[in-house]
Amino acid sequence: VGEFSLIQRYFERPAKSRQDKHTALSIGDDAAVVRVPHNHQLVLTIDTLVEGRHFPVATDPRCIAYKSLAVNVSDLAAMAATPAWFLLSLTLPDVDDDFLSRFSAGLFEAADEFGIHLIGGDTCKGPLSISIQATGYVPMNGYITRANARIGDRIFVSGNIGTAALGLAVIEGKLEIDSELKKLSVQALNQPRPRIDMIPLLRQFASAAIDLSDGLIGDLQHILEQSGVGATLDQSRLPVLDIIREQDLYPLALNGGDDYQILFTVRESEVEAVAKFSVTENIDITEIGVICETGYTMQTSSELIDLSQQRGFDHFVEG
Amino acid sequence: VGEFSLIQRYFERPAKSRQDKHTALSIGDDAAVVRVPHNHQLVLTIDTLVEGRHFPVATDPRCIAYKSLAVNVSDLAAMAATPAWFLLSLTLPDVDDDFLSRFSAGLFEAADEFGIHLIGGDTCKGPLSISIQATGYVPMNGYITRANARIGDRIFVSGNIGTAALGLAVIEGKLEIDSELKKLSVQALNQPRPRIDMIPLLRQFASAAIDLSDGLIGDLQHILEQSGVGATLDQSRLPVLDIIREQDLYPLALNGGDDYQILFTVRESEVEAVAKFSVTENIDITEIGVICETGYTMQTSSELIDLSQQRGFDHFVEG
């Protein structure tokens, strides 16, 4: 089975489902051709997931595929960009039908859920890794960067944090928890749901945003550095599972990666409006801190911790 | 050294050189933001190069980087798309300053030569591989596919073919040639020049086009299959080095990959015009055959060979 039949067999979908009205040419030529809606800018991101580093060896191929797409779509969501198209470059040690059928099932499950279309890619032989490049669009100048947080802005985060890191700790045998919670946390690790539901809220209210891939402390630090400001977090407000609060497992929420929630800032004058919007639209966001002039600290029940020397998860250094 | 400092140290260029007028946001956020020129379509491609498969172990990192970008730009050229932006996902076994400084030098040498801008990417740890996603644009519906060759169209190819395969044969010790020719052929293998100079010619004259990455026979077959036609090639017309002709090394030109020339078809009525254009614009193209209703053959000095069962180089099967 050669490259071309591989792509055809597992990644070509019936014309109807794989095309959207903006796609002129999909899989099967030198490149794909799409049309960007008028008065929009294009938002592009790429991420590679390597076996043994971004997912454990022997992870279900459905989950590998799902997560590979999810982390890219999460980057688009953090820019407030609507997901549109993606390219897949799949490196495989060998042609394994079982792997490929499960992988493509997970990929299309994710693609359908996120509303993004596979338009091309390549396959090659080598150690298992998955590169996905995702493209979305925003109304002209409607994207949200990391660089625009201001003193007085409130810091918000979507969903729960630390849940994926809890799942990893369980898989690695570092922690024992009940089976219901185990299922939930491993699911969060293996099938993160990028917060595309946050896009309208971000466009309307966010001054800066980033997705949480490397842990709260490190990812917030990117916003602080690029905006030239400081921050104070309130530990008691962090949206974490009861087990993290009760057993004081806060490092999972602060340094654990892979949550793929959105961390964002909102001007003080907009705080009431964003709270109202989140209730009306049923979007789970929590205010966790405030942007200040300098310093990077967190208030716990007993002390003020300096966060400025702590690091987030770095895919090159740890893992 | 973490991922972020790696990207900053080796891949961030001074703002002036890395920005073009269409780039709103480059390296350093969740994603890049660009603007597509009005009334144009977007053309997107991705290719991964794996050590030991697409380039020999211990290849000069400058050449690895140059080639990784060149093969993607070649795909854009084959669609008649103007190169604009690219993303890099670099997987490295370790942080090696010498490797990275040579790699980034080769990457920017190629980027400047091809007129394409690095706008983002990621790095991670793992077996050496390079994924590049390149984006270009074409005037609305100005792209050239593989699917539009018609009976009577003439088949053309740019430049020389088989030169890269000659270089590979020399490196692998299968062939001995004089040092001047060795230098030239190894250069063709390691630093292929994508034919962006062909873009205006293709837009004006090509009915179908593909870039030669897997060898003439296999790549032409894609055009034939997708256009639903056959072809006859004339071996005596193939633009090859004297050594290939004199020593009857035609398999290098027919099955050897990595030439990154453009293979294209032209309506019979346009053949004179394209010949004139190529002289005026000083573009080296050669007519090598004709599209017919069925069959896939090549006329040599002594016989008519059936090419339909021969295969091109397949990165998954061979190599």
XYZ file of C-alpha atoms in Angstrom:
638
model
C 0.000 0.000 0.000
C 1.572 3.278 -1.117
C 1.152 6.813 0.124
C -1.553 7.651 -2.367
C -3.789 4.705 -1.648
C -3.281 5.281 2.098
C -4.578 8.799 1.814
C -7.440 7.721 -0.388
C -8.506 4.811 1.721
C -8.486 6.479 5.114
C -8.635 10.202 4.627
C -10.767 10.932 1.589
C -14.383 11.405 2.519
C -17.312 11.549 0.149
C -17.197 14.881 -1.672
C -20.282 16.165 0.094
C -19.004 15.840 3.636
C -15.452 16.983 3.037
C -16.270 20.130 1.123
C -17.525 23.346 2.493
C -18.603 26.285 0.394
C -15.188 27.933 0.764
C -13.165 24.910 -0.375
C -12.388 24.898 -4.100
C -9.939 21.972 -4.183
C -9.366 19.379 -1.473
C -7.201 16.236 -1.061
C -5.566 14.848 -4.207
C -3.561 17.602 -5.877
C -0.253 19.356 -5.155
C -2.034 21.642 -2.705
C -5.503 22.614 -1.530
C -7.337 25.743 -2.659
C -9.754 27.688 -0.472
C -11.439 31.061 -0.464
C -11.295 33.349 2.542
C -14.556 35.175 3.293
C -14.452 38.827 2.301
C -13.163 41.296 4.921
C -11.656 38.575 7.052
C -8.111 37.806 8.088
C -6.598 34.374 8.114
C -5.305 32.748 11.311
C -2.782 29.895 10.976
C -1.218 27.520 13.492
C 0.758 24.260 13.477
C 1.450 21.679 16.175
C 3.252 18.371 16.134
C 2.485 15.582 18.587
C 5.206 12.963 19.104
C 4.578 9.540 20.604
C 6.002 9.143 24.110
C 6.115 12.882 24.545
C 2.694 14.359 23.899
C 0.835 11.103 24.383
C 1.887 7.829 26.034
C 2.945 4.887 23.847
C -0.090 2.668 23.143
C -2.624 5.489 23.452
C -5.818 4.690 21.532
C -5.275 6.004 17.957
C -8.751 7.599 18.092
C -7.582 9.721 21.012
C -4.248 10.566 19.360
C -6.064 11.864 16.294
C -8.731 13.667 18.293
C -6.167 15.393 20.496
C -3.860 16.312 17.591
C -6.674 18.232 15.974
C -8.033 19.588 19.273
C -4.772 21.295 20.307
C -4.613 23.136 16.995
C -8.244 24.201 17.083
C -7.633 25.389 20.642
C -4.960 27.783 19.315
C -7.482 29.149 16.824
C -10.111 29.566 19.559
C -7.599 31.477 21.699
C -7.211 33.947 18.809
C -11.026 34.153 18.547
C -10.757 32.656 15.047
C -13.456 30.482 13.500
C -11.945 27.067 12.566
C -12.136 26.375 8.839
C -9.545 23.975 7.326
C -6.689 21.708 8.323
C -3.817 19.797 6.767
C -2.456 16.537 8.213
C 1.092 15.243 7.949
C 1.188 11.758 9.416
C 4.454 9.893 10.061
C 3.938 6.197 10.769
C 6.367 3.341 11.463
C 4.335 1.058 9.204
C 1.011 0.744 7.442
C -1.245 -0.637 10.160
C -4.867 -0.936 9.072
C -6.218 -1.115 12.594
C -4.267 1.987 13.625
C -5.282 3.915 10.526
C -8.972 3.107 10.700
C -9.138 4.095 14.363
C -6.995 7.179 13.754
C -9.126 8.425 10.879
C -12.328 7.741 12.863
C -11.040 9.900 15.737
C -9.857 12.562 13.330
C -13.204 12.934 11.592
C -15.121 12.717 14.885
C -13.088 15.724 16.056
C -13.323 17.521 12.695
C -17.103 17.223 12.654
C -17.366 18.344 16.269
C -15.145 21.393 15.695
C -16.553 22.275 12.265
C -13.186 22.087 10.498
C -12.423 20.433 7.140
C -9.486 18.187 6.174
C -8.247 19.576 2.848
C -4.889 17.860 2.340
C -1.695 16.457 3.753
C 0.909 13.775 3.355
C 1.996 10.519 4.941
C 5.491 9.193 5.431
C 7.362 6.419 7.156
C 9.155 7.057 10.424
C 8.644 7.223 14.187
C 4.981 7.977 14.991
C 4.235 11.695 14.955
C 1.350 13.840 13.819
C 1.682 17.373 12.465
C -1.526 19.271 11.966
C -1.790 22.756 10.554
C -5.111 24.463 11.169
C -6.452 27.613 9.544
C -9.327 29.801 10.654
C -10.546 33.313 10.048
C -11.601 36.399 11.962
C -13.405 39.593 10.915
C -10.728 42.159 9.973
C -8.677 42.989 13.100
C -11.009 40.922 15.277
C -8.275 38.591 16.555
C -7.168 38.569 20.196
C -3.442 38.509 21.003
C -1.440 37.967 24.192
C -0.118 41.505 24.138
C -3.019 43.739 25.099
C -3.674 43.138 28.828
C -3.719 46.368 30.895
C -3.386 47.226 34.558
C -6.746 46.714 36.274
C -7.943 44.060 33.774
C -9.514 41.029 35.444
C -8.140 37.576 34.672
C -10.635 34.865 33.714
C -10.343 31.208 32.804
C -12.867 28.890 31.149
C -13.913 25.493 32.521
C -11.850 23.577 35.073
C -8.061 23.495 35.281
C -5.766 20.707 36.444
C -8.150 17.968 35.346
C -5.932 16.725 32.495
C -2.864 16.734 34.784
C -4.883 14.708 37.308
C -5.591 12.182 34.548
C -1.889 11.977 33.697
C -0.951 11.470 37.369
C -3.452 8.615 37.562
C -2.200 6.955 34.371
C 1.367 7.228 35.656
C 0.315 5.536 38.914
C 1.196 8.551 41.055
C -2.305 8.890 42.442
C -5.305 6.699 43.123
C -8.804 8.082 42.712
C -12.270 6.618 42.297
C -13.189 5.201 38.918
C -15.720 7.882 37.984
C -13.192 10.643 38.545
C -10.495 8.633 36.800
C -12.643 8.277 33.703
C -13.409 11.991 33.654
C -9.807 13.121 34.136
C -8.286 10.662 31.626
C -10.936 11.789 29.155
C -9.864 15.406 29.736
C -6.260 14.384 29.001
C -6.974 12.246 25.929
C -9.880 14.103 24.372
C -9.540 17.764 25.280
C -12.423 19.841 23.928
C -11.112 23.061 22.451
C -13.278 25.957 23.587
C -14.705 27.057 20.262
C -17.859 28.017 22.199
C -15.749 30.829 23.721
C -15.100 32.560 20.384
C -18.043 35.027 20.469
C -17.318 35.901 24.116
C -13.632 36.508 23.374
C -14.385 38.672 20.336
C -16.738 40.799 22.394
C -14.912 41.066 25.720
C -11.302 39.797 25.782
C -8.371 42.221 25.847
C -5.826 39.353 25.730
C -6.129 35.565 25.500
C -4.099 32.354 25.392
C -5.027 28.687 25.516
C -3.777 26.644 28.439
C -1.454 24.046 26.964
C 1.560 24.331 29.240
C -0.063 25.156 32.598
C -1.656 28.250 34.113
C 1.508 29.814 35.553
C 3.585 29.543 32.394
C 0.808 30.483 30.009
C -0.289 33.526 32.009
C 3.360 34.554 32.066
C 3.265 34.813 28.261
C 0.429 37.322 28.523
C 2.279 39.260 31.228
C 5.543 39.387 29.281
C 3.951 40.328 26.008
C 1.675 42.915 27.611
C 4.387 44.304 29.909
C 2.324 43.919 33.091
C 2.138 41.868 36.308
C -0.647 39.837 37.940
C -2.002 38.504 41.198
C -4.040 35.308 41.296
C -6.433 34.234 44.026
C -5.945 30.529 44.731
C -9.347 30.151 46.405
C -11.042 31.180 43.167
C -9.306 28.677 40.868
C -11.910 26.458 39.186
C -10.632 23.005 40.170
C -12.165 19.648 41.004
C -12.991 19.106 44.695
C -10.218 16.512 44.964
C -7.604 19.126 43.974
C -8.926 21.567 46.553
C -9.417 18.996 49.327
C -6.072 17.227 48.897
C -4.201 20.444 48.133
C -3.143 19.242 44.667
C -2.908 22.796 43.336
C 0.321 22.150 41.413
C -1.786 20.078 39.003
C -3.837 23.177 38.230
C -0.934 25.621 38.272
C 1.793 23.716 36.418
C -0.088 20.871 34.748
C -0.474 21.186 31.008
C -3.024 19.962 28.494
C -6.151 21.644 29.853
C -6.846 23.567 26.636
C -9.079 25.986 28.457
C -8.885 29.675 27.551
C -7.164 32.134 29.860
C -8.163 35.721 29.081
C -8.326 39.229 30.452
C -11.237 41.655 30.459
C -11.242 45.426 31.058
C -12.594 46.275 34.530
C -15.476 48.203 32.970
C -16.579 45.056 31.076
C -16.569 42.616 33.987
C -20.278 42.881 34.685
C -21.165 42.579 31.028
C -19.014 39.473 30.498
C -20.525 37.864 33.585
C -24.023 38.527 32.255
C -23.054 37.228 28.787
C -21.596 34.032 30.251
C -24.834 33.334 32.154
C -27.071 34.049 29.142
C -24.912 31.947 26.823
C -24.286 29.273 29.450
C -20.478 29.507 29.224
C -18.475 28.477 32.281
C -15.903 31.160 33.089
C -14.345 32.144 36.417
C -12.583 35.311 37.518
C -9.296 34.258 39.125
C -7.167 37.374 39.474
C -6.244 40.846 38.404
C -3.594 42.473 36.206
C -1.272 44.830 38.102
C 1.766 46.911 37.260
C 4.548 44.522 38.238
C 5.174 41.246 40.040
C 3.553 37.869 39.578
C 2.004 36.440 42.737
C -0.766 34.215 44.064
C -2.673 34.706 47.312
C -3.339 31.434 49.176
C -5.240 31.084 52.482
C -1.989 31.632 54.374
C 0.539 33.501 52.219
C 1.370 35.454 49.079
C 3.438 33.170 46.773
C 5.875 34.539 44.190
C 5.103 32.845 40.851
C 7.654 34.689 38.758
C 10.327 32.008 39.027
C 8.051 29.035 38.547
C 7.843 27.489 35.129
C 5.106 25.940 33.106
C 5.374 22.647 31.327
C 7.784 22.955 28.418
C 7.485 20.289 25.734
C 11.148 20.559 24.986
C 12.511 20.396 28.515
C 10.232 18.029 30.398
C 7.585 15.434 29.677
C 16.840 26.158 26.888
C 13.085 25.877 26.506
C 10.870 25.921 23.459
C 10.188 29.627 23.648
C 13.776 30.768 23.826
C 14.676 28.316 21.040
C 12.143 29.898 18.731
C 13.209 33.373 19.716
C 16.917 32.777 19.376
C 16.943 31.043 16.023
C 13.730 31.823 14.239
C 12.675 35.337 15.130
C 14.064 37.877 12.707
C 14.070 41.617 13.130
C 10.533 42.901 12.650
C 11.369 44.585 9.367
C 12.618 41.533 7.521
C 10.083 39.049 8.835
C 7.004 41.104 8.070
C 5.428 41.674 4.756
C 2.546 44.015 4.166
C 0.032 41.167 4.390
C 1.272 39.816 7.753
C -0.578 41.263 10.759
C 0.870 38.996 13.453
C 3.901 36.735 13.197
C 5.829 34.414 15.555
C 5.046 34.670 19.267
C 1.308 34.231 19.780
C -1.103 31.288 19.667
C -1.275 31.629 15.896
C -0.263 33.921 13.051
C -2.597 36.378 11.344
C -2.366 37.356 7.676
C -4.489 39.060 5.093
C -5.191 37.518 1.710
C -5.121 39.956 -1.206
C -8.594 40.802 -2.496
C -10.019 38.537 -5.203
C -7.467 35.821 -4.591
C -7.761 32.249 -3.423
C -5.505 30.642 -0.885
C -3.332 27.619 -1.735
C -2.098 25.440 1.139
C 0.309 22.504 1.316
C 2.222 20.554 3.972
C 5.210 18.216 3.760
C 7.231 16.415 6.390
C 10.857 15.394 5.856
C 12.185 12.600 8.080
C 15.880 11.939 8.643
C 17.116 8.788 6.953
C 14.171 8.812 4.602
C 13.991 12.151 2.811
C 17.600 13.080 3.505
C 20.574 10.955 4.585
C 21.685 10.992 8.250
C 24.379 13.671 8.713
C 23.172 15.880 5.860
C 24.251 19.507 6.364
C 21.460 21.169 8.413
C 21.543 24.129 5.976
C 20.564 21.747 3.192
C 17.892 20.010 5.297
C 16.241 23.349 6.023
C 16.606 24.615 2.471
C 15.122 21.456 0.998
C 12.270 21.261 3.533
C 11.084 24.666 2.438
C 11.870 24.092 -1.253
C 9.653 20.996 -1.575
C 6.682 22.901 -0.166
C 7.239 25.955 -2.338
C 7.505 23.583 -5.297
C 3.964 22.361 -4.564
C 2.758 25.965 -4.595
C 4.571 26.649 -7.881
C 2.924 23.579 -9.444
C -0.461 25.115 -8.586
C 0.729 28.433 -10.097
C 0.394 30.014 -6.638
C 2.578 32.880 -5.435
C 4.424 31.800 -2.243
C 3.513 33.982 0.745
C 3.876 32.449 4.245
C 5.047 29.296 5.978
C 4.866 27.605 9.362
C 7.633 25.352 10.698
C 7.231 22.445 13.095
C 10.682 21.192 14.029
C 11.217 17.954 15.964
C 14.761 17.603 17.307
C 16.467 14.926 19.404
C 18.188 17.621 21.467
C 18.979 21.320 21.521
C 22.117 21.523 19.392
C 23.307 25.083 18.835
C 25.430 24.227 15.842
C 22.564 22.360 14.187
C 20.067 25.114 14.918
C 22.208 27.981 13.715
C 22.994 26.169 10.465
C 19.387 25.056 10.066
C 17.978 28.544 10.544
C 20.594 30.001 8.163
C 19.528 27.557 5.440
C 15.873 28.193 6.164
C 16.131 31.969 5.808
C 18.410 31.680 2.772
C 15.649 29.672 1.099
C 12.854 31.909 2.411
C 14.539 35.019 1.030
C 15.222 33.334 -2.297
C 11.624 32.138 -2.655
C 10.011 35.301 -1.273
C 8.127 33.482 1.503
C 7.800 34.556 5.160
C 8.117 32.454 8.314
C 5.112 33.412 10.440
C 5.020 30.767 13.170
C 5.530 27.202 14.269
C 6.578 25.007 17.132
C 9.514 22.898 18.261
C 9.464 19.620 20.109
C 11.751 16.834 21.198
C 11.890 13.589 19.259
C 13.510 11.924 16.232
C 14.636 14.577 13.715
C 11.856 15.587 11.362
C 10.730 18.821 9.774
C 7.124 19.660 8.920
C 6.580 22.765 6.877
C 3.219 24.129 5.834
C 3.346 26.693 3.062
C 0.598 29.026 1.915
C 0.369 30.990 -1.304
C -2.306 32.686 -3.333
C -3.664 32.817 -6.870
C -6.022 35.202 -8.637
C -9.565 33.790 -8.289
C -9.735 30.436 -10.153
C -6.216 30.929 -11.539
C -4.817 27.739 -10.008
C -3.714 24.781 -12.135
C -4.756 21.259 -11.118
C -3.749 17.772 -12.273
C -7.199 17.077 -13.636
C -7.520 19.146 -16.781
C -5.228 17.552 -19.401
C -6.998 16.760 -22.673
C -6.305 14.515 -25.646
C -3.881 16.280 -27.995
C -2.265 18.387 -25.237
C 1.533 18.456 -25.386
C 3.523 17.403 -22.343
C 6.318 19.716 -21.180
C 8.840 19.610 -18.374
C 11.015 22.381 -16.949
C 14.803 22.120 -16.475
C 16.635 18.810 -16.369
C 15.338 15.574 -14.920
C 17.243 12.752 -13.223
C 19.966 15.062 -11.904
C 18.952 14.688 -8.239
C 18.723 10.910 -8.605
C 22.223 10.963 -10.129
C 23.417 12.823 -7.027
C 21.804 10.238 -4.761
C 23.394 7.352 -6.707
C 26.795 9.024 -6.320
C 26.332 9.603 -2.568
C 25.278 5.976 -2.147
C 28.436 4.860 -3.994
C 26.498 3.237 -6.831
C 28.144 5.381 -9.480
C 31.378 7.247 -9.996
C 31.431 10.490 -11.927
C 33.793 13.421 -12.287
C 33.905 15.919 -9.436
C 32.282 18.822 -11.317
C 29.263 16.692 -12.199
C 29.165 15.236 -8.712
C 28.988 18.696 -7.186
C 26.206 19.728 -9.547
C 24.100 16.621 -9.027
C 24.501 16.518 -5.225
C 23.534 20.197 -5.187
C 20.392 19.345 -7.171
C 19.555 16.689 -4.576
C 20.293 18.772 -1.474
C 19.231 22.211 -2.603
C 16.475 21.804 -5.164
C 15.301 25.142 -6.554
C 11.521 25.211 -6.762
C 10.440 26.647 -10.094
C 8.701 29.789 -8.908
C 9.917 31.406 -12.132
C 7.442 29.113 -13.914
C 4.356 30.596 -12.222
C 3.504 33.225 -14.888
C 4.020 30.681 -17.683
C 1.801 28.115 -15.956
C -0.959 30.657 -15.310
C -0.939 31.650 -18.945
C -0.485 28.319 -20.704
C -0.802 25.185 -18.546
C -3.881 22.981 -18.722
C -2.565 20.657 -15.965
C 0.577 20.657 -13.822
C 2.387 18.722 -11.091
C 5.806 19.064 -9.521
C 8.247 16.189 -9.969
C 8.887 14.848 -6.489
C 8.459 11.108 -7.011
C 9.783 10.655 -10.557
C 8.478 11.431 -14.032
C 6.571 8.183 -14.610
C 4.683 8.215 -11.322
C 3.976 11.916 -11.311
C 2.724 12.009 -14.897
C 0.504 9.085 -13.981
C -1.262 11.305 -11.454
C -2.131 13.756 -14.204
C -3.312 10.920 -16.454
C -5.477 9.324 -13.769
C -7.011 12.559 -12.605
C -7.580 13.803 -16.152
C -8.818 10.441 -17.423
C -6.388 10.305 -20.366
C -3.287 8.447 -21.596
C 0.137 9.624 -22.796
C 3.104 8.796 -24.952
C 6.569 10.076 -24.100
C 9.509 10.406 -26.471
C 12.682 9.245 -24.696
C 14.976 11.073 -27.104
C 13.432 14.384 -26.065
C 13.878 13.989 -22.304
C 16.019 16.862 -20.973
C 18.773 14.908 -19.216
C 22.476 15.364 -18.576
C 24.782 13.933 -21.266
C 25.963 11.242 -18.855
C 22.405 9.912 -18.505
C 21.955 9.806 -22.259
C 25.419 8.389 -23.023
C 25.424 5.715 -20.327
C 21.739 4.930 -20.792
C 20.881 5.878 -17.187
C 17.293 6.768 -18.133
C 15.783 5.110 -15.036
C 17.296 7.996 -13.043
C 15.208 10.419 -15.067
C 12.097 8.254 -15.257
C 11.860 6.856 -11.726
C 14.214 9.048 -9.723
C 12.550 11.482 -7.388
C 13.483 14.855 -5.959
C 13.878 16.842 -9.184
C 11.213 19.408 -8.245
C 10.819 20.464 -11.822
C 7.333 21.188 -13.147
C 5.626 18.735 -15.465
C 2.731 20.345 -17.314
C 0.464 20.078 -20.314
C -0.415 22.707 -22.897
C -3.255 22.741 -25.441
C -1.995 21.994 -28.949
C -3.117 25.446 -30.104
C -0.905 27.097 -27.462
C 2.314 25.220 -28.184
C 3.803 27.909 -30.401
C 2.877 30.663 -27.964
C 4.386 28.870 -24.965
C 7.580 28.228 -26.924
C 7.830 31.919 -27.779
C 7.088 32.927 -24.175
C 9.769 30.587 -22.833
C 12.373 32.121 -25.150
C 11.395 35.709 -24.327
C 11.338 35.024 -20.585
C 14.382 32.759 -20.700
C 12.634 29.786 -19.099
C 13.970 26.309 -19.876
C 11.123 24.021 -20.882
C 11.115 20.978 -23.158
C 8.282 19.239 -24.975
C 8.552 15.519 -24.164
C 5.322 13.887 -25.253
C 1.651 14.072 -26.031
C -1.625 13.281 -24.260
C -3.661 10.560 -25.969
C -6.905 8.748 -25.242
C -5.591 5.659 -23.467
C -2.384 3.794 -22.661
C 0.830 5.047 -21.120
C 3.916 4.417 -23.235
C 7.383 5.719 -24.114
C 9.031 5.540 -27.497
C 12.756 4.719 -27.301
C 15.147 4.396 -30.264
C 14.238 0.732 -30.541
C 10.843 0.046 -28.975
C 7.604 1.302 -27.467
C 7.731 0.654 -23.700
C 4.600 0.228 -21.585
C 4.911 2.568 -18.576
C 1.528 1.816 -17.051
C 2.811 -0.817 -14.650
C 5.949 1.037 -13.577
C 5.868 2.944 -10.331
C 7.341 6.193 -9.162
C 9.238 6.619 -5.970
C 6.848 6.312 -3.051
C 8.056 7.789 0.221
C 6.073 5.227 2.157
C 7.092 2.104 0.306
C 10.676 2.598 -0.742
C 13.602 4.809 0.067
